[in-house]
Short mmCIF file of C-alpha atoms and ligand atoms in Angstrom, two decimals:
data_model
loop_
_atom_site.label_atom_id
_atom_site.label_comp_id
_atom_site.label_asym_id
_atom_site.label_seq_id
_atom_site.Cartn_x
_atom_site.Cartn_y
_atom_site.Cartn_z
CA MET A 29 0.00 0.00 0.00
CA LYS A 30 1.16 3.52 -0.81
CA THR A 31 0.27 6.61 1.19
CA LEU A 32 0.15 10.28 0.27
CA ASN A 33 -0.37 13.13 2.72
CA ILE A 34 -2.22 16.24 1.65
CA ASN A 35 -1.16 19.19 3.78
CA LEU A 36 -3.41 22.23 3.59
CA LYS A 37 -3.56 25.39 5.66
CA ASP A 38 -6.42 24.17 7.86
CA LYS A 39 -6.45 20.45 7.24
CA ASN A 40 -4.31 17.41 6.54
CA TYR A 41 -5.50 14.10 5.20
CA LYS A 42 -4.19 10.85 3.80
CA ILE A 43 -4.74 9.09 0.51
CA LEU A 44 -4.26 5.32 0.78
CA ILE A 45 -3.66 3.49 -2.50
CA GLY A 46 -3.47 -0.28 -2.77
CA LYS A 47 -4.91 -3.52 -4.02
CA GLY A 48 -7.86 -5.00 -2.13
CA LEU A 49 -8.20 -2.07 0.29
CA ARG A 50 -12.00 -2.40 0.21
CA ASN A 51 -11.57 -5.51 2.36
CA LYS A 52 -9.83 -3.47 5.06
CA ILE A 53 -12.28 -0.57 5.36
CA LYS A 54 -13.48 -1.59 8.82
CA ASN A 55 -9.97 -1.81 10.24
CA ILE A 56 -8.91 1.44 8.62
CA LEU A 57 -11.95 3.25 10.05
CA ASP A 58 -11.51 1.76 13.52
CA GLU A 59 -7.85 2.76 13.57
CA ASN A 60 -8.47 6.34 12.48
CA PHE A 61 -11.90 7.48 13.70
CA LYS A 62 -14.20 7.45 16.72
CA PHE A 63 -17.82 7.10 15.57
CA LYS A 64 -21.00 5.18 16.28
CA LYS A 65 -22.76 5.32 12.94
CA VAL A 66 -21.68 5.34 9.33
CA ALA A 67 -23.87 6.21 6.34
CA ILE A 68 -22.61 4.94 3.00
CA ILE A 69 -23.82 6.82 -0.03
CA THR A 70 -23.43 4.78 -3.22
CA ASP A 71 -25.17 3.95 -6.49
CA GLU A 72 -27.02 0.82 -7.57
CA ASN A 73 -24.23 -0.46 -9.86
CA VAL A 74 -21.53 -0.17 -7.22
CA TYR A 75 -23.80 -1.55 -4.50
CA LYS A 76 -24.62 -4.58 -6.64
CA ILE A 77 -20.94 -5.50 -7.00
CA TYR A 78 -19.37 -4.39 -3.71
CA GLY A 79 -22.23 -3.45 -1.37
CA LYS A 80 -22.90 -6.76 0.35
CA GLU A 81 -19.28 -7.55 1.22
CA ILE A 82 -18.66 -4.06 2.56
CA LYS A 83 -21.89 -4.14 4.56
CA GLN A 84 -20.98 -7.49 6.14
CA GLN A 85 -17.52 -6.22 6.97
CA LEU A 86 -18.79 -3.06 8.66
CA LEU A 87 -21.63 -4.84 10.48
CA SER A 88 -19.11 -7.25 12.01
CA GLY A 89 -18.17 -4.48 14.45
CA ASN A 90 -20.43 -2.65 16.88
CA LYS A 91 -21.26 0.26 14.57
CA LYS A 92 -24.62 1.11 13.03
CA VAL A 93 -24.47 1.04 9.24
CA GLU A 94 -26.91 2.52 6.71
CA PHE A 95 -26.61 2.38 2.92
CA ILE A 96 -28.19 5.13 0.86
CA ILE A 97 -28.36 3.66 -2.65
CA LEU A 98 -29.04 6.04 -5.51
CA LYS A 99 -29.63 5.62 -9.23
CA PRO A 100 -26.39 5.64 -11.27
CA GLY A 101 -25.60 8.55 -13.58
CA GLU A 102 -25.16 12.31 -13.67
CA LYS A 103 -28.91 12.95 -13.15
CA THR A 104 -28.45 11.78 -9.57
CA LYS A 105 -25.99 14.63 -8.88
CA SER A 106 -28.90 16.99 -8.80
CA PHE A 107 -29.86 19.68 -6.32
CA ASN A 108 -33.35 18.13 -6.35
CA ILE A 109 -32.15 14.87 -4.81
CA LEU A 110 -30.70 16.53 -1.72
CA THR A 111 -33.91 16.53 0.34
CA GLU A 112 -34.28 12.78 -0.13
CA VAL A 113 -30.70 12.14 1.01
CA TYR A 114 -30.91 14.58 3.96
CA ASN A 115 -34.17 12.91 5.07
CA LYS A 116 -32.55 9.47 4.98
CA LEU A 117 -29.70 10.77 7.12
CA LEU A 118 -32.23 12.27 9.55
CA ASP A 119 -34.11 8.95 9.78
CA PHE A 120 -30.77 7.26 10.53
CA LYS A 121 -30.22 9.89 13.26
CA ILE A 122 -26.66 10.52 12.21
CA THR A 123 -24.80 13.13 14.28
CA ARG A 124 -21.78 15.33 13.78
CA SER A 125 -19.60 12.79 15.51
CA ASP A 126 -20.47 10.10 12.95
CA LEU A 127 -19.20 9.43 9.43
CA ILE A 128 -20.39 9.52 5.84
CA ILE A 129 -18.68 7.42 3.16
CA ALA A 130 -18.87 8.22 -0.56
CA LEU A 131 -18.56 4.85 -2.32
CA GLY A 132 -18.67 5.31 -6.08
CA GLY A 133 -17.53 7.36 -9.04
CA GLY A 134 -17.34 11.12 -9.35
CA VAL A 135 -21.11 11.53 -9.26
CA ILE A 136 -21.41 9.91 -5.85
CA GLY A 137 -18.20 11.56 -4.58
CA ASP A 138 -19.34 15.06 -5.53
CA LEU A 139 -22.88 14.55 -4.23
CA ALA A 140 -21.95 12.78 -0.97
CA GLY A 141 -19.23 15.39 -0.42
CA PHE A 142 -21.74 18.20 -0.83
CA VAL A 143 -24.20 16.45 1.49
CA SER A 144 -21.41 16.03 4.06
CA ALA A 145 -20.42 19.69 3.76
CA THR A 146 -23.95 20.92 4.36
CA PHE A 147 -25.85 18.42 6.53
CA LEU A 148 -25.81 19.64 10.15
CA ARG A 149 -23.23 22.20 8.93
CA GLY A 150 -20.67 19.52 8.22
CA ILE A 151 -20.13 15.81 8.85
CA LYS A 152 -16.79 14.06 8.44
CA PHE A 153 -16.64 12.10 5.21
CA ILE A 154 -14.44 9.55 3.52
CA GLN A 155 -13.97 9.08 -0.19
CA ILE A 156 -13.81 5.54 -1.54
CA PRO A 157 -13.62 6.28 -5.27
CA THR A 158 -14.48 3.41 -7.61
CA THR A 159 -13.90 4.81 -11.12
CA LEU A 160 -10.50 5.71 -12.51
CA LEU A 161 -11.62 9.31 -12.96
CA ALA A 162 -12.68 9.50 -9.34
CA GLN A 163 -9.47 7.83 -8.12
CA VAL A 164 -7.09 10.18 -9.91
CA ASP A 165 -9.15 13.33 -9.91
CA SER A 166 -12.54 14.00 -8.33
CA SER A 167 -11.95 12.39 -4.91
CA ILE A 168 -8.97 14.64 -4.23
CA GLY A 169 -8.90 18.38 -3.80
CA GLY A 170 -12.12 19.08 -1.95
CA LYS A 171 -14.36 20.25 -4.78
CA VAL A 172 -17.87 18.99 -4.03
CA ALA A 173 -20.97 20.01 -5.93
CA VAL A 174 -24.42 19.29 -7.29
CA ASP A 175 -25.95 20.31 -10.62
CA LEU A 176 -28.84 22.68 -11.27
CA ASP A 177 -31.18 22.30 -14.27
CA LYS A 178 -29.31 25.20 -15.87
CA GLY A 179 -25.83 23.74 -15.56
CA LYS A 180 -23.36 21.37 -13.95
CA ASN A 181 -21.63 21.97 -10.61
CA LEU A 182 -23.39 25.30 -10.07
CA VAL A 183 -23.89 24.74 -6.33
CA GLY A 184 -20.88 23.54 -4.43
CA ALA A 185 -18.19 24.02 -1.84
CA PHE A 186 -14.60 23.27 -1.01
CA TYR A 187 -14.92 20.51 1.59
CA HIS A 188 -12.15 17.99 1.97
CA PRO A 189 -12.58 14.37 3.02
CA GLU A 190 -10.93 13.03 6.18
CA LEU A 191 -9.40 10.20 4.19
CA VAL A 192 -9.36 8.79 0.67
CA ILE A 193 -9.21 5.01 0.28
CA ILE A 194 -8.31 3.90 -3.25
CA ASP A 195 -8.69 0.20 -4.02
CA VAL A 196 -7.08 -0.32 -7.41
CA ASP A 197 -8.84 -3.69 -7.84
CA VAL A 198 -12.30 -2.18 -8.19
CA LEU A 199 -11.27 -0.84 -11.59
CA ASN A 200 -11.54 -4.42 -12.88
CA SER A 201 -15.33 -4.28 -12.87
CA LEU A 202 -15.54 -1.02 -14.83
CA ASP A 203 -17.13 -0.94 -18.21
CA ASN A 204 -14.38 -0.39 -20.84
CA ARG A 205 -15.72 3.01 -21.90
CA VAL A 206 -15.82 4.26 -18.29
CA PHE A 207 -12.30 2.94 -17.70
CA TYR A 208 -10.82 4.71 -20.75
CA ASP A 209 -12.76 7.84 -19.89
CA GLY A 210 -10.61 8.03 -16.74
CA MET A 211 -7.47 7.46 -18.83
CA ALA A 212 -8.01 10.89 -20.39
CA GLU A 213 -7.31 12.46 -16.98
CA VAL A 214 -4.30 10.17 -16.46
CA ILE A 215 -2.90 11.27 -19.83
CA LYS A 216 -3.62 14.88 -18.85
CA TYR A 217 -1.28 14.57 -15.84
CA GLY A 218 1.46 13.32 -18.15
CA CYS A 219 0.88 16.24 -20.51
CA ILE A 220 0.92 18.96 -17.87
CA ARG A 221 3.57 17.74 -15.42
CA ASP A 222 5.21 14.42 -16.10
CA GLU A 223 6.82 13.47 -19.39
CA LYS A 224 8.01 10.20 -17.84
CA LEU A 225 4.42 9.21 -17.04
CA PHE A 226 3.43 10.12 -20.62
CA ASN A 227 6.21 7.96 -22.07
CA THR A 228 5.42 5.07 -19.71
CA LEU A 229 1.80 5.15 -20.87
CA MET A 230 3.02 5.18 -24.47
CA SER A 231 5.24 2.15 -23.85
CA PHE A 232 2.54 -0.26 -22.63
CA ASN A 233 1.61 -2.96 -25.13
CA CYS A 234 -1.78 -3.93 -23.77
CA LYS A 235 -4.37 -3.16 -21.09
CA ASN A 236 -2.82 -5.82 -18.85
CA ASP A 237 0.51 -3.94 -18.78
CA LEU A 238 -1.38 -0.86 -17.75
CA ILE A 239 -3.43 -2.65 -15.09
CA ASN A 240 -0.28 -4.22 -13.62
CA SER A 241 1.22 -0.75 -13.12
CA MET A 242 -2.00 0.89 -12.01
CA GLU A 243 -1.05 1.37 -8.35
CA ASP A 244 2.05 3.37 -9.35
CA ILE A 245 0.19 5.30 -12.03
CA ILE A 246 -2.62 6.32 -9.66
CA TYR A 247 -0.05 7.30 -7.02
CA THR A 248 1.78 9.49 -9.56
CA CYS A 249 -1.45 11.20 -10.67
CA CYS A 250 -2.67 11.80 -7.10
CA ASP A 251 0.75 13.16 -6.17
CA ILE A 252 0.64 15.67 -9.04
CA LYS A 253 -2.87 16.76 -8.05
CA ARG A 254 -1.73 16.99 -4.41
CA GLN A 255 0.95 19.51 -5.33
CA PHE A 256 -1.45 21.72 -7.29
CA VAL A 257 -4.06 21.61 -4.50
CA GLU A 258 -1.52 22.34 -1.75
CA ASN A 259 -0.14 25.33 -3.66
CA ASP A 260 -3.50 26.78 -4.70
CA GLU A 261 -6.32 25.23 -2.69
CA LYS A 262 -9.08 27.56 -3.90
CA ASP A 263 -8.22 27.32 -7.60
CA THR A 264 -7.34 30.93 -8.34
CA GLY A 265 -3.87 30.37 -9.83
CA GLU A 266 -1.65 27.41 -10.54
CA ARG A 267 -4.40 24.83 -9.92
CA MET A 268 -6.05 26.02 -13.13
CA ILE A 269 -3.38 24.04 -15.00
CA LEU A 270 -5.41 20.95 -14.09
CA ASN A 271 -8.00 22.30 -16.54
CA PHE A 272 -5.80 21.48 -19.53
CA GLY A 273 -8.14 20.42 -22.34
CA HIS A 274 -11.20 21.42 -20.36
CA THR A 275 -12.14 24.73 -22.06
CA ILE A 276 -12.85 23.01 -25.36
CA GLY A 277 -13.81 19.80 -23.53
CA HIS A 278 -16.59 21.42 -21.50
CA ALA A 279 -17.90 23.13 -24.63
CA ILE A 280 -18.03 19.79 -26.47
CA GLU A 281 -19.85 18.08 -23.60
CA LYS A 282 -22.37 20.88 -23.41
CA TYR A 283 -22.78 21.25 -27.16
CA TYR A 284 -23.74 17.59 -27.44
CA ASN A 285 -25.97 17.87 -24.38
CA TYR A 286 -23.75 15.49 -22.34
CA GLU A 287 -24.95 12.60 -24.54
CA LYS A 288 -22.45 11.98 -27.34
CA TYR A 289 -19.13 12.21 -25.50
CA THR A 290 -18.23 11.45 -21.89
CA HIS A 291 -16.26 13.98 -19.83
CA GLY A 292 -12.94 12.20 -20.47
CA GLU A 293 -13.61 11.85 -24.19
CA SER A 294 -14.42 15.57 -24.45
CA VAL A 295 -11.26 16.48 -22.51
CA ALA A 296 -9.27 14.20 -24.82
CA ILE A 297 -10.49 16.08 -27.87
CA GLY A 298 -9.90 19.35 -26.02
CA MET A 299 -6.28 18.46 -25.19
CA TYR A 300 -5.50 17.58 -28.78
CA LEU A 301 -7.23 20.56 -30.41
CA ILE A 302 -5.83 23.19 -28.05
CA THR A 303 -2.33 21.80 -28.51
CA LYS A 304 -2.65 21.68 -32.28
CA LEU A 305 -3.75 25.29 -32.24
CA SER A 306 -1.13 26.44 -29.78
CA GLU A 307 1.56 24.70 -31.83
CA TYR A 308 0.31 26.60 -34.88
CA LYS A 309 0.53 29.83 -32.91
CA GLY A 310 4.03 29.13 -31.69
CA TYR A 311 3.29 28.54 -28.00
CA THR A 312 4.06 24.81 -28.11
CA ASP A 313 6.94 22.81 -29.57
CA ILE A 314 6.18 21.32 -32.97
CA ASN A 315 4.94 17.70 -33.04
CA GLU A 316 3.57 17.63 -29.46
CA SER A 317 -0.04 17.49 -30.71
CA ASN A 318 0.86 14.42 -32.76
CA LYS A 319 2.18 12.70 -29.66
CA ILE A 320 -1.11 13.49 -27.90
CA LYS A 321 -3.09 12.15 -30.85
CA LYS A 322 -1.10 8.89 -30.75
CA ILE A 323 -1.61 8.33 -27.05
CA LEU A 324 -5.33 9.12 -27.23
CA ILE A 325 -5.83 6.63 -30.05
CA LYS A 326 -3.87 4.05 -28.05
CA TYR A 327 -6.29 4.45 -25.14
CA ASN A 328 -9.48 4.30 -27.23
CA LEU A 329 -10.11 8.01 -26.87
CA PRO A 330 -11.31 10.35 -29.61
CA CYS A 331 -9.09 13.25 -30.61
CA ASP A 332 -10.91 15.17 -33.28
CA ILE A 333 -14.37 16.40 -34.09
CA ASN A 334 -15.89 17.69 -37.26
CA LEU A 335 -14.38 21.17 -37.42
CA GLU A 336 -17.40 22.59 -39.25
CA LYS A 337 -18.91 22.62 -35.81
CA PHE A 338 -16.23 24.87 -34.41
CA ASP A 339 -18.27 28.07 -34.72
CA ASP A 340 -20.98 26.53 -32.55
CA LEU A 341 -18.33 25.44 -30.08
CA LEU A 342 -16.95 28.97 -29.92
CA GLU A 343 -20.36 30.24 -28.97
CA THR A 344 -20.57 27.65 -26.19
CA ILE A 345 -17.09 28.62 -24.95
CA SER A 346 -18.13 32.29 -24.92
CA LEU A 347 -21.08 31.41 -22.66
CA ASP A 348 -18.86 29.55 -20.18
CA LYS A 349 -19.03 31.09 -16.72
CA LYS A 350 -15.22 31.01 -16.51
CA ASN A 351 -14.89 33.22 -19.59
CA LEU A 352 -15.25 36.53 -17.72
CA ASP A 353 -15.24 39.69 -19.88
CA ASN A 354 -13.80 37.67 -22.75
CA VAL A 355 -10.66 36.85 -20.73
CA LEU A 356 -9.82 33.18 -21.04
CA ASN A 357 -7.19 31.49 -18.91
CA LEU A 358 -5.90 29.04 -21.48
CA ILE A 359 -3.79 26.13 -20.38
CA LEU A 360 -1.15 25.45 -23.00
CA LEU A 361 1.86 23.18 -23.14
CA ASN A 362 5.40 24.35 -23.76
CA LYS A 363 6.00 20.69 -24.45
CA ILE A 364 4.75 17.38 -23.04
CA GLY A 365 5.23 17.52 -19.25
CA ASP A 366 5.37 21.30 -19.03
CA ALA A 367 2.24 23.48 -18.99
CA LYS A 368 1.54 27.17 -18.54
CA ILE A 369 -1.40 29.54 -18.09
CA VAL A 370 -1.82 32.05 -20.92
CA LYS A 371 -4.34 34.88 -20.58
CA SER A 372 -6.11 35.15 -23.88
CA SER A 373 -9.53 35.67 -25.44
CA LEU A 374 -11.93 33.95 -27.79
CA GLU A 375 -9.92 35.28 -30.72
CA PHE A 376 -7.33 32.63 -29.88
CA PHE A 377 -9.66 30.05 -31.41
CA GLN A 378 -10.57 31.94 -34.56
CA GLU A 379 -7.80 30.45 -36.64
CA VAL A 380 -8.51 26.84 -35.79
CA LYS A 381 -10.49 26.45 -39.03
N1 NAD B 29 -14.83 17.19 -7.82
C1 NAD B 29 -13.99 17.21 -8.81
O1 NAD B 29 -12.88 17.74 -8.68
C2 NAD B 29 -14.36 16.56 -10.11
C3 NAD B 29 -13.37 16.36 -11.10
C4 NAD B 29 -13.73 15.69 -12.27
C5 NAD B 29 -15.04 15.23 -12.44
N2 NAD B 29 -15.96 15.44 -11.44
C6 NAD B 29 -17.35 14.95 -11.59
O2 NAD B 29 -17.31 13.53 -11.66
C7 NAD B 29 -18.50 13.08 -12.28
C8 NAD B 29 -18.18 11.96 -13.23
O3 NAD B 29 -17.62 10.90 -12.48
P1 NAD B 29 -17.44 9.42 -13.11
O4 NAD B 29 -16.89 9.56 -14.46
O5 NAD B 29 -16.73 8.61 -12.09
O6 NAD B 29 -18.94 8.95 -13.34
P2 NAD B 29 -19.97 8.11 -12.46
O7 NAD B 29 -19.84 8.36 -11.03
O8 NAD B 29 -21.30 8.36 -13.09
O9 NAD B 29 -19.54 6.60 -12.75
C9 NAD B 29 -19.61 6.10 -14.07
C10 NAD B 29 -20.37 4.76 -14.11
O10 NAD B 29 -19.55 3.74 -13.55
C11 NAD B 29 -20.30 2.99 -12.58
N3 NAD B 29 -19.29 2.49 -11.62
C12 NAD B 29 -18.60 3.21 -10.71
N4 NAD B 29 -17.66 2.43 -10.14
C13 NAD B 29 -17.77 1.20 -10.67
C14 NAD B 29 -17.06 0.00 -10.52
N5 NAD B 29 -15.98 -0.10 -9.73
N6 NAD B 29 -17.43 -1.08 -11.23
C15 NAD B 29 -18.48 -1.00 -12.12
N7 NAD B 29 -19.19 0.14 -12.33
C16 NAD B 29 -18.83 1.23 -11.63
C17 NAD B 29 -21.29 3.96 -12.05
O11 NAD B 29 -22.40 3.31 -11.47
C18 NAD B 29 -21.66 4.76 -13.30
O12 NAD B 29 -22.63 4.05 -14.03
C19 NAD B 29 -19.11 14.29 -12.96
O13 NAD B 29 -20.26 14.68 -12.25
C20 NAD B 29 -18.04 15.36 -12.85
O14 NAD B 29 -18.58 16.67 -12.76
C21 NAD B 29 -15.64 16.08 -10.30
#
């Protein structure tokens, strides 16, 4: 098992990464926390595969355990579901000295984190992320949120977990598309901070090679995110580099109404297109976009869209809440492994056609 420590101004917490850690949850909790009750928020898919064994494990102690099982998918991360979840916690009579566990992908992590931040003005919570995206990204850094009808993540908070428990083995039950969706974020870390990681990912011959190195890869990604979060917890400076590929990516997701491409697939296209453009404009070394294209194809990710659509995309980018007064913080690469923030505007994209 590997351990990372996140040290923030007002809080420190650990990330545990290892194989089979889900079988040790009870011991880990008993060693680290005093509590009487634990509420586990999860979704139906995750509960079906891992719920029973985790329930049995936790019930073997003297703690009260309650599962709150929600429908899978982004629709669950809705402001409208909060009352139902809060009511279940009230029925369970959970108190501020008890614990909430988020057991699932990014949807459950963001929702359960937001519930924990707000219920009774804050309950301690633990992230047990079960998708690759959640393991390398959403479970770390304290961003928790729910969606409104008018947009994603519009209501949220910075609220860090007490602990993150990453069991690498749970990735084995992921649907292929969901697995590779998370690989887009893994590749992103290579692009922005770690050329060695990028080259290692390029060198694998098959999914098995990748899976065999997964513990190290997840550790490397979490460690990179740790550094950005420690240096810029509230995301006003350097942490924005983690948004590499996301300006175009978010626009693609939104343009296709979150139906055609997943988040990771959209970010993949975004990473390639922005790098192609920034190469053309002289911000990035020549040939880096080709390397990105190659690695995305290798990991079953898309890298291009029909460019006739680019005008529509530009309109979507211009409506993005982060695009204040037409100032865009673009994340560009000098080269693979080295990223920078460039203040620009929508005009940057005009020449992509
Ligand atoms: N807080 C952050 O910093 C941050 C960062 C990136 C993304 N996000 C959010 O994350 C969410 C997306 O997360 P996601 O991609 O993990 O999606 P998700 O939570 O919807 O999970 C994807 C699918 O995989 C299933 N699943 C999860 N774990 C499984 C397992 N081990 N085996 C089999 N099936 C499993 C789920 O039931 C679901 O159907 C979005 O809402 C996004 O906004 C948050």
